[in-house]
PDB file of C-alpha atoms and ligand atoms in Angstrom:
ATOM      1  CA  UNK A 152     136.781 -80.830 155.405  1.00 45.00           C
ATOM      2  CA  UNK A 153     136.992 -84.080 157.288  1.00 48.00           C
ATOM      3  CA  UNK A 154     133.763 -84.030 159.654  1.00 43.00           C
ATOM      4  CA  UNK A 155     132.458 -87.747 159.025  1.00 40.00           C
ATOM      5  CA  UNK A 156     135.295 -90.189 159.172  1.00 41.00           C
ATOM      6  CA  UNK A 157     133.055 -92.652 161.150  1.00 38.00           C
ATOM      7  CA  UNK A 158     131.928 -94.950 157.924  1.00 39.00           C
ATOM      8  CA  UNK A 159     135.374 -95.366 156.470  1.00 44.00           C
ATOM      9  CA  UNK A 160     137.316 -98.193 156.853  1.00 49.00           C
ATOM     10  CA  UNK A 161     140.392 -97.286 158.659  1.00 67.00           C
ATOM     11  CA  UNK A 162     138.788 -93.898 159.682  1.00 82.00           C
ATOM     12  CA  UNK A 163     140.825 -91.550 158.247  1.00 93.00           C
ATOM     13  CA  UNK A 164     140.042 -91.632 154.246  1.00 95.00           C
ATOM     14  CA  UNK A 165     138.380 -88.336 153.024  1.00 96.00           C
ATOM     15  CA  UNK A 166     134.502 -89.520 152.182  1.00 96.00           C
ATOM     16  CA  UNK A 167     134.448 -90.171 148.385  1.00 96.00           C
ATOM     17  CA  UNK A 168     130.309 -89.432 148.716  1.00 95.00           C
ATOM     18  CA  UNK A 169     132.048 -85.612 149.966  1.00 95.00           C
ATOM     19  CA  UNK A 170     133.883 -84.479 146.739  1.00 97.00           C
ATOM     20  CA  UNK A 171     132.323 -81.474 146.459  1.00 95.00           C
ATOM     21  CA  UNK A 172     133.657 -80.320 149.399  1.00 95.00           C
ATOM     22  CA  UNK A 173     137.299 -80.218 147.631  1.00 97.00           C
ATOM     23  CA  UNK A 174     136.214 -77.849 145.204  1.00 97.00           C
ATOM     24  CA  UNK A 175     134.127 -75.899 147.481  1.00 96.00           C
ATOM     25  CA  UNK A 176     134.255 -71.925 145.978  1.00 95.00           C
ATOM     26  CA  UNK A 177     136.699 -70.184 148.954  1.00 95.00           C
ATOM     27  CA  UNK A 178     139.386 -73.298 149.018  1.00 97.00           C
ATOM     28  CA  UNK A 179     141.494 -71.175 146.019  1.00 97.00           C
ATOM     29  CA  UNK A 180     141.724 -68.245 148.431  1.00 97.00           C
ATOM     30  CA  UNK A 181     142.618 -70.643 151.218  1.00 97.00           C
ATOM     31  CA  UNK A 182     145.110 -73.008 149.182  1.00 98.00           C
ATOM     32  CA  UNK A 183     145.962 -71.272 145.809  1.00 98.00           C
ATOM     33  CA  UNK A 184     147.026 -73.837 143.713  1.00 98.00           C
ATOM     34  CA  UNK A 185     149.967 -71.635 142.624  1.00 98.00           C
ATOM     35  CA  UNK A 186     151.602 -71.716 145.839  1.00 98.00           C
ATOM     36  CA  UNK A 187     152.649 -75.769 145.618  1.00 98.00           C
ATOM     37  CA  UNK A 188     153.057 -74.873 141.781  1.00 98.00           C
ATOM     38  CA  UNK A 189     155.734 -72.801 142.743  1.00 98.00           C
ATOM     39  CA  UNK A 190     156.980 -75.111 145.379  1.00 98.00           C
ATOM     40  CA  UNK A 191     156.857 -77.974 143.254  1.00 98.00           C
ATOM     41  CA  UNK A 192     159.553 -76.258 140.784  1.00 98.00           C
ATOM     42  CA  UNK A 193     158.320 -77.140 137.335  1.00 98.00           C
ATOM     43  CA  UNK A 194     160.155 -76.926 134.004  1.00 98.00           C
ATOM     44  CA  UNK A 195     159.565 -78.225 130.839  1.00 98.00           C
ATOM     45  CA  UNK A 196     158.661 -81.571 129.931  1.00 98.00           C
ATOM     46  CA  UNK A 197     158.425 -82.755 133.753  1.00 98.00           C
ATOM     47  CA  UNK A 198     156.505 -85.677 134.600  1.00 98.00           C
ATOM     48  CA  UNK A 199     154.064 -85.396 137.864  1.00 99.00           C
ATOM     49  CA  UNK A 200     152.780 -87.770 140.407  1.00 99.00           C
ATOM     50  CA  UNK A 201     149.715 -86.554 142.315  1.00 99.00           C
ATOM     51  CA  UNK A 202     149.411 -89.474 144.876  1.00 99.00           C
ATOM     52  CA  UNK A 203     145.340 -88.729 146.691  1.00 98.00           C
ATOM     53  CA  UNK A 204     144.763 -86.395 143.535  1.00 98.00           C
ATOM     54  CA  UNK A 205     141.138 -86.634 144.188  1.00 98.00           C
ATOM     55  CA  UNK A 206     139.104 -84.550 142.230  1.00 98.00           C
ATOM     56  CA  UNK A 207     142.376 -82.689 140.495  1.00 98.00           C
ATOM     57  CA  UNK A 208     142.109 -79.394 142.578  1.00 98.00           C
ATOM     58  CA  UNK A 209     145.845 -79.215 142.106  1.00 98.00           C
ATOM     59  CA  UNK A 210     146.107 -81.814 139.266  1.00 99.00           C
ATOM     60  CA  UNK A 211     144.172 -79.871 137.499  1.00 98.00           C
ATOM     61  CA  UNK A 212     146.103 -76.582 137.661  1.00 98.00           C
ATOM     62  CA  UNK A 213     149.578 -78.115 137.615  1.00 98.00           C
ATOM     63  CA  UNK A 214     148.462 -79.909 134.195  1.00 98.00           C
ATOM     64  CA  UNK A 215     147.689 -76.376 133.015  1.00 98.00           C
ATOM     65  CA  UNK A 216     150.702 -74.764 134.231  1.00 98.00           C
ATOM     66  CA  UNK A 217     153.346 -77.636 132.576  1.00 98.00           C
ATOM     67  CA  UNK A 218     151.427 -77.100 128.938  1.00 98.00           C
ATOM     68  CA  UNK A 219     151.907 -73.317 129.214  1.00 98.00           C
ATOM     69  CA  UNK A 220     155.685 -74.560 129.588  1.00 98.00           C
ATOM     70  CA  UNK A 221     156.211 -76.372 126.972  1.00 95.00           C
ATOM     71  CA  UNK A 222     154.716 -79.414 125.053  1.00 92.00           C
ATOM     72  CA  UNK A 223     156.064 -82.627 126.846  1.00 94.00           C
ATOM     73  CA  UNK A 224     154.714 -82.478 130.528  1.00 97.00           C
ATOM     74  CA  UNK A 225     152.035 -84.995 131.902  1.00 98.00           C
ATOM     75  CA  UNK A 226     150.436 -85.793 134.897  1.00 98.00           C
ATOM     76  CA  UNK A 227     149.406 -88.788 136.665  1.00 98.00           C
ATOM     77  CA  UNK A 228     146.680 -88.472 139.236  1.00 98.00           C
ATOM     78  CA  UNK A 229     146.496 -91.474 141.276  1.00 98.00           C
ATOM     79  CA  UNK A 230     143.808 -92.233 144.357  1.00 98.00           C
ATOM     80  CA  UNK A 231     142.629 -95.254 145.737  1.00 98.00           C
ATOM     81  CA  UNK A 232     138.373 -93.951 145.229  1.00 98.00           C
ATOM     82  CA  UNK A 233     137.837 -94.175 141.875  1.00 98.00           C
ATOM     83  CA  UNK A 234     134.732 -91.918 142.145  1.00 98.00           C
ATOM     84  CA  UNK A 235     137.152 -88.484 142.708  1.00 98.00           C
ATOM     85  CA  UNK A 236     138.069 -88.993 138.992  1.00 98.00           C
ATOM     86  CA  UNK A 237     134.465 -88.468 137.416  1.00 98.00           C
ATOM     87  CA  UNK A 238     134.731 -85.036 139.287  1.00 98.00           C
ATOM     88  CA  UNK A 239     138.787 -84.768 137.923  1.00 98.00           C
ATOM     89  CA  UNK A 240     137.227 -84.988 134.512  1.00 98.00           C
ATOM     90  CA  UNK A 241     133.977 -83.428 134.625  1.00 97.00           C
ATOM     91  CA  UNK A 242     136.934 -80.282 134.459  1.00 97.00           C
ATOM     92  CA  UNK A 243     138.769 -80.996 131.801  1.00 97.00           C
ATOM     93  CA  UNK A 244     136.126 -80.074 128.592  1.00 96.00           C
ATOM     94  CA  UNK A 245     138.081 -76.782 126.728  1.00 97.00           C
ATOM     95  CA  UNK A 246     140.912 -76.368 129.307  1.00 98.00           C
ATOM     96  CA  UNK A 247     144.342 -76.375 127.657  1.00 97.00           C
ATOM     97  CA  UNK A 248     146.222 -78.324 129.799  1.00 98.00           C
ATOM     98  CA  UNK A 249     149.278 -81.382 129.865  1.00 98.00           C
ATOM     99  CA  UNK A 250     147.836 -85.089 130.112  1.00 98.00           C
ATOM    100  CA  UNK A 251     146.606 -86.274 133.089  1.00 98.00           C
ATOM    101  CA  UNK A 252     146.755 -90.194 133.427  1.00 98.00           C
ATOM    102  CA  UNK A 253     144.410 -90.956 136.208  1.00 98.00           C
ATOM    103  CA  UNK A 254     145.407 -94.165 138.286  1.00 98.00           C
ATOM    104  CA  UNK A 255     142.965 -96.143 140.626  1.00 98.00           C
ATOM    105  CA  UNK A 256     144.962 -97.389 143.130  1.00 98.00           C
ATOM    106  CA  UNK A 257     147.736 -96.606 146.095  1.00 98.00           C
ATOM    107  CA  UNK A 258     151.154 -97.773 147.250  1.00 98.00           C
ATOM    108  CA  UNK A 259     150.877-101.309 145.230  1.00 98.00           C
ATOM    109  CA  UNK A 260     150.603 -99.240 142.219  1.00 98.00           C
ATOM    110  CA  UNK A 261     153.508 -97.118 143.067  1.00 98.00           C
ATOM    111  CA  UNK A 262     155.699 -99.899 143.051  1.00 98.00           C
ATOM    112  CA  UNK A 263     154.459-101.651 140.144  1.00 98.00           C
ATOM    113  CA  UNK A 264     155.347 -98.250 137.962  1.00 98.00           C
ATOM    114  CA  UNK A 265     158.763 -97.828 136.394  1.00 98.00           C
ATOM    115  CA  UNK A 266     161.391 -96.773 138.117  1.00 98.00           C
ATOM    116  CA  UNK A 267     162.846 -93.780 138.492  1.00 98.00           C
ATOM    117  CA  UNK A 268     160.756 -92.106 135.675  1.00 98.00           C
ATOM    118  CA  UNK A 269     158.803 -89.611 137.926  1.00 99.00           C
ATOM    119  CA  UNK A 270     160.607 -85.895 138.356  1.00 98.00           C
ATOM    120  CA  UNK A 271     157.864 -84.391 140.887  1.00 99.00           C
ATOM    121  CA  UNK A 272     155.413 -85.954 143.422  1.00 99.00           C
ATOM    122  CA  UNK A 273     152.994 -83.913 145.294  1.00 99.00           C
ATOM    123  CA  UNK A 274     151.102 -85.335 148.040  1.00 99.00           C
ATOM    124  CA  UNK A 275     148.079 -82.542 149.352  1.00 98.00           C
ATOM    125  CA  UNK A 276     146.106 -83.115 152.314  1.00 98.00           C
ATOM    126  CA  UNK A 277     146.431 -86.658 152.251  1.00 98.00           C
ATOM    127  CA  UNK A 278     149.677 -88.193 153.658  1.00 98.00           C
ATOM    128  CA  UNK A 279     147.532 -88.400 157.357  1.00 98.00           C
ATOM    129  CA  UNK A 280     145.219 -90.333 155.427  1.00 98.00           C
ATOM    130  CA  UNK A 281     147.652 -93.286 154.647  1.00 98.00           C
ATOM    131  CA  UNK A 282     148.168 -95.946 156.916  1.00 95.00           C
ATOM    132  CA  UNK A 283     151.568 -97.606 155.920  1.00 96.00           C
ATOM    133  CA  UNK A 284     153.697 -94.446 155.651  1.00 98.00           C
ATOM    134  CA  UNK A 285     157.241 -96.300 155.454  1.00 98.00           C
ATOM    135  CA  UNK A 286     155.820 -98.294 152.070  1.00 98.00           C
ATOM    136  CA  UNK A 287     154.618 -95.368 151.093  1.00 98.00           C
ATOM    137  CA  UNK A 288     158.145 -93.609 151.373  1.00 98.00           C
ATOM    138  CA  UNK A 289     159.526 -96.247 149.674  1.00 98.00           C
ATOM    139  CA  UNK A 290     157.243 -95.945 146.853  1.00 98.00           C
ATOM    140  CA  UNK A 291     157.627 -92.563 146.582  1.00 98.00           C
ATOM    141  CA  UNK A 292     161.661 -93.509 146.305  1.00 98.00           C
ATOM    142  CA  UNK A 293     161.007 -95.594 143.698  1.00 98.00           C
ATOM    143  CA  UNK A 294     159.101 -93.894 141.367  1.00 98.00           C
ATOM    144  CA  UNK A 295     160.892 -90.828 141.720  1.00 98.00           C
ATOM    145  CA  UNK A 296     164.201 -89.914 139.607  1.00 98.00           C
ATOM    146  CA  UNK A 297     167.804 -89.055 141.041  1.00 98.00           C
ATOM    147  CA  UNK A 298     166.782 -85.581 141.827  1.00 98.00           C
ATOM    148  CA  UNK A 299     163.290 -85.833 141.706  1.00 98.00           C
ATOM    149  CA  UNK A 300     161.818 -84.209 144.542  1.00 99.00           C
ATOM    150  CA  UNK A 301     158.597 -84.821 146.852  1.00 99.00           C
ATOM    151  CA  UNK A 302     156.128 -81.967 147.843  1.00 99.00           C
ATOM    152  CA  UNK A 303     154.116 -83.387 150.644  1.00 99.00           C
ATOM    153  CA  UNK A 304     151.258 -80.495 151.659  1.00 99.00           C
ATOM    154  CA  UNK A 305     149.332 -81.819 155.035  1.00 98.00           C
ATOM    155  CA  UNK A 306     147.578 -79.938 158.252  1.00 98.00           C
ATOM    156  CA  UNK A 307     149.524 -78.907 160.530  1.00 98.00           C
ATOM    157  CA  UNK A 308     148.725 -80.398 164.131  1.00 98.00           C
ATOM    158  CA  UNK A 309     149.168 -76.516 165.155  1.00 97.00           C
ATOM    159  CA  UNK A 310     146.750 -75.424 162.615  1.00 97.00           C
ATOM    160  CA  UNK A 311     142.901 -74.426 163.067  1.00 97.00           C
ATOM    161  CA  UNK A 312     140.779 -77.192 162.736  1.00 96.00           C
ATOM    162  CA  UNK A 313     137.860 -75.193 161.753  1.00 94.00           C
ATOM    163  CA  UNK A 314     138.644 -77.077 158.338  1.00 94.00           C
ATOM    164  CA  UNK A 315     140.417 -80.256 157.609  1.00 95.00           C
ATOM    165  CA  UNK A 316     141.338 -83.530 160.067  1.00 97.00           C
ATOM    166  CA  UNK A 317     141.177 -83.420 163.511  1.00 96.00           C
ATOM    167  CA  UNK A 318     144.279 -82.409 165.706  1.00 97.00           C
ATOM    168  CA  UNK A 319     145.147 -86.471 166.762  1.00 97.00           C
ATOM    169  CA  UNK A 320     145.451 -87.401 163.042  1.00 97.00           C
ATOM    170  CA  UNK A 321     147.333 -84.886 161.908  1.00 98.00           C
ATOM    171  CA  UNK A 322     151.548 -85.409 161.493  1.00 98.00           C
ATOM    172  CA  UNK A 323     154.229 -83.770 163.186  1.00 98.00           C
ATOM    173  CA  UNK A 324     156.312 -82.129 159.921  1.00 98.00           C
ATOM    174  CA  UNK A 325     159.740 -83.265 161.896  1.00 98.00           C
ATOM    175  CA  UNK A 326     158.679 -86.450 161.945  1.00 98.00           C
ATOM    176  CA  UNK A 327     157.743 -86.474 158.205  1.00 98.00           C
ATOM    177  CA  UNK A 328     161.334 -85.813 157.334  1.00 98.00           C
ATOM    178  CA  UNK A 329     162.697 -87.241 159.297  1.00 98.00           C
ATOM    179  CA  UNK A 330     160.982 -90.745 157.611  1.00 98.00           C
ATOM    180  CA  UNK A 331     161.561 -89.086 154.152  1.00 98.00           C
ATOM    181  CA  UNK A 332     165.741 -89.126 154.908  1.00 98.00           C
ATOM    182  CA  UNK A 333     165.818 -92.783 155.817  1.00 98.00           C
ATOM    183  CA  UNK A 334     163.607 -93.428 152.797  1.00 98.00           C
ATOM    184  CA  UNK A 335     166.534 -92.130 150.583  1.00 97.00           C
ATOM    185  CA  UNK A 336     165.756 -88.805 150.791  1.00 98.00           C
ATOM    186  CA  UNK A 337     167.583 -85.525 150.995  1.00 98.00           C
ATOM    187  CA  UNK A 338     167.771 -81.758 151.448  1.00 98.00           C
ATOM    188  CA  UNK A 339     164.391 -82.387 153.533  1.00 98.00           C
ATOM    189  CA  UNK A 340     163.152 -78.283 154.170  1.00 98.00           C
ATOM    190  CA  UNK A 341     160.056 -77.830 156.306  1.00 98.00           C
ATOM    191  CA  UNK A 342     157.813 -75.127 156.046  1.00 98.00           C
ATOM    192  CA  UNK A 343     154.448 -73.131 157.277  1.00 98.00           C
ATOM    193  CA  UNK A 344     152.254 -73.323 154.090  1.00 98.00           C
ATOM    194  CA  UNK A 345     148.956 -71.766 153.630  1.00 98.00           C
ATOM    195  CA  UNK A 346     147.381 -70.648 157.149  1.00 96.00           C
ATOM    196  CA  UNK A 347     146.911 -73.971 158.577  1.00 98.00           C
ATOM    197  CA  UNK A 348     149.257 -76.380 156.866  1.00 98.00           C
ATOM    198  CA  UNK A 349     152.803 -77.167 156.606  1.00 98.00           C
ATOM    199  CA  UNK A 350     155.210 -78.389 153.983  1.00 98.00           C
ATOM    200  CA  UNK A 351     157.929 -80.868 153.170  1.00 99.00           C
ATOM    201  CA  UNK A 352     160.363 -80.948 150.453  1.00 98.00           C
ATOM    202  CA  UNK A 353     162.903 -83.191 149.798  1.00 98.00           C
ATOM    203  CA  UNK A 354     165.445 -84.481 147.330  1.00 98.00           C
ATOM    204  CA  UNK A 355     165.924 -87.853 145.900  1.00 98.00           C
ATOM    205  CA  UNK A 356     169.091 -88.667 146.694  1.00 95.00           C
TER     206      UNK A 356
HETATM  207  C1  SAM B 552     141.391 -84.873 151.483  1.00 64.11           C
HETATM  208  S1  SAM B 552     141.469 -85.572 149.881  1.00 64.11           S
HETATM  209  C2  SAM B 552     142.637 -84.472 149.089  1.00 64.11           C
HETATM  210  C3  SAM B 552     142.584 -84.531 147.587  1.00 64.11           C
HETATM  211  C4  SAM B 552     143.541 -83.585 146.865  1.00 64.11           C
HETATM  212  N1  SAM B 552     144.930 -83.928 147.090  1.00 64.11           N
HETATM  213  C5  SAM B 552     143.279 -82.175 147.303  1.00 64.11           C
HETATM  214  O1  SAM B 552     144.078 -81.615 148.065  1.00 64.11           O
HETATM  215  O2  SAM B 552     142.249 -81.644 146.884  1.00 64.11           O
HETATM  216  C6  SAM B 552     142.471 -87.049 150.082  1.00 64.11           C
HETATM  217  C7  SAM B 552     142.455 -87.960 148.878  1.00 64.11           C
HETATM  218  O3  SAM B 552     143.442 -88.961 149.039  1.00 64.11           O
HETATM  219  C8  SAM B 552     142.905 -90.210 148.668  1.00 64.11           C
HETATM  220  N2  SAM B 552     143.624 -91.232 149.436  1.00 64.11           N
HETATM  221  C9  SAM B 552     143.637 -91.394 150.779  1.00 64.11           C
HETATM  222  N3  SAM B 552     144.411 -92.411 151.133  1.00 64.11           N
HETATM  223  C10 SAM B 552     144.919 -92.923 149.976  1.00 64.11           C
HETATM  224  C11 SAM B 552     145.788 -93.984 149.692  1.00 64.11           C
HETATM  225  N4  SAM B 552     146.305 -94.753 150.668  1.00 64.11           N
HETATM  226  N5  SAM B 552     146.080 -94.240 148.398  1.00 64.11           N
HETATM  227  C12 SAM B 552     145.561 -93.481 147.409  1.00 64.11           C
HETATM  228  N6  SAM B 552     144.733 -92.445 147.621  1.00 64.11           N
HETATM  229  C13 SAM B 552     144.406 -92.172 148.892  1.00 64.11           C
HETATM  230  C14 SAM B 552     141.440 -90.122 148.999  1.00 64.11           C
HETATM  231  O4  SAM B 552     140.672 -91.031 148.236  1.00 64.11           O
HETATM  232  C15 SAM B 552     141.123 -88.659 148.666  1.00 64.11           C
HETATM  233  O5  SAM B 552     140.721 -88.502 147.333  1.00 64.11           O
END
């Protein structure tokens, strides 16, 4: 996914001018959405961060999901390219689905948002991408409720690399949680997630 890093500023962000290649037709086979659906834990009425939503690949489907479960769910879809939205919404025309709030922007935003008011953040593919991880944690902390929990989805440095970053920027999942438990985290569990990826949840403490 991540082939031409060269023009970006801090060489890492995913190519806004590449957005197509998010929604390419064999990434549901490779990352079904309905695997970090069911990871994420959802109930009724939940509110959802999607911090580097991009073009809503999993925004998208977890907005769907939380209006099949009731009336009361939104989303907010955050991402610092404001470009990924005009794909997000180019979906939306006759889906049924919760509200998604899109939000131009990145950690700074985070912490202007209320406090504690968030019950699920999902990060997908894009927590290598972010330079100041420790703000970021603490942004996360912030928005999220006592309880809330944090679904961060990235390549793991094991993984294939016929898709996705190369090996030096992706993260070492220990390392992830351990940040995430002196960010105010807890109950950090680290998993293998599709073929190529790992996962981290964790608990609000
Ligand atoms: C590889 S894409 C993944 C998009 C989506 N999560 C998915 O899995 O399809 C990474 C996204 O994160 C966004 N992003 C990267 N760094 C960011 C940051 N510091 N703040 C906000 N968004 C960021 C990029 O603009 C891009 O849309």
């Amino acid at each position: 996914m991540h082939q031409e890093h060269h023009h970006c500023s801090h060489g890492r962000l995913f190519p806004a001018e590449a957005a197509a290649r998010l929604d390419e037709p064999t990434r549901k086979s490779r990352q079904p959405p309905e695997t970090l659906i069911g990871l994420l834990d959802l109930f009724s009425g939940a509110k959802v961060l999607d911090f580097g939503a991009g073009t809503g690949f999993f925004a998208v489907p977890i907005a769907q999901h939380l209006r099949k479960l009731g009336a009361n769910g939104k989303v907010w879809a955050v991402d610092s390219q404001p470009a990924m939205f005009d794909h997000l919404r180019a979906k939306l025309a006759g889906l049924d689905l919760a509200p998604i709030e899109t939000l131009v922007g990145s950690t700074d935003e985070l912490l202007q948002m209320e406090a504690g008011n968030i019950d699920r953040v999902l990060l997908a593919n894009v927590l290598h991408e972010v330079p100041d991880r420790p703000k970021l944690y603490a942004a996360l902390a912030h928005i999220l409720a006592p309880q809330g929990l944090v679904l961060i989805v990235d390549w793991h440095p094991e993984g294939s690399t016929d898709h996705g970053p190369p090996k030096e920027h992706r993260l070492d999942p220990k390392s992830v949680g351990e940040s995430l438990s002196q960010s105010g985290f807890n109950r950090i569990e680290i998993s293998p997630c599709f073929s190529d990826h790992y996962s981290v949840r964790a608990i609000r403490s």
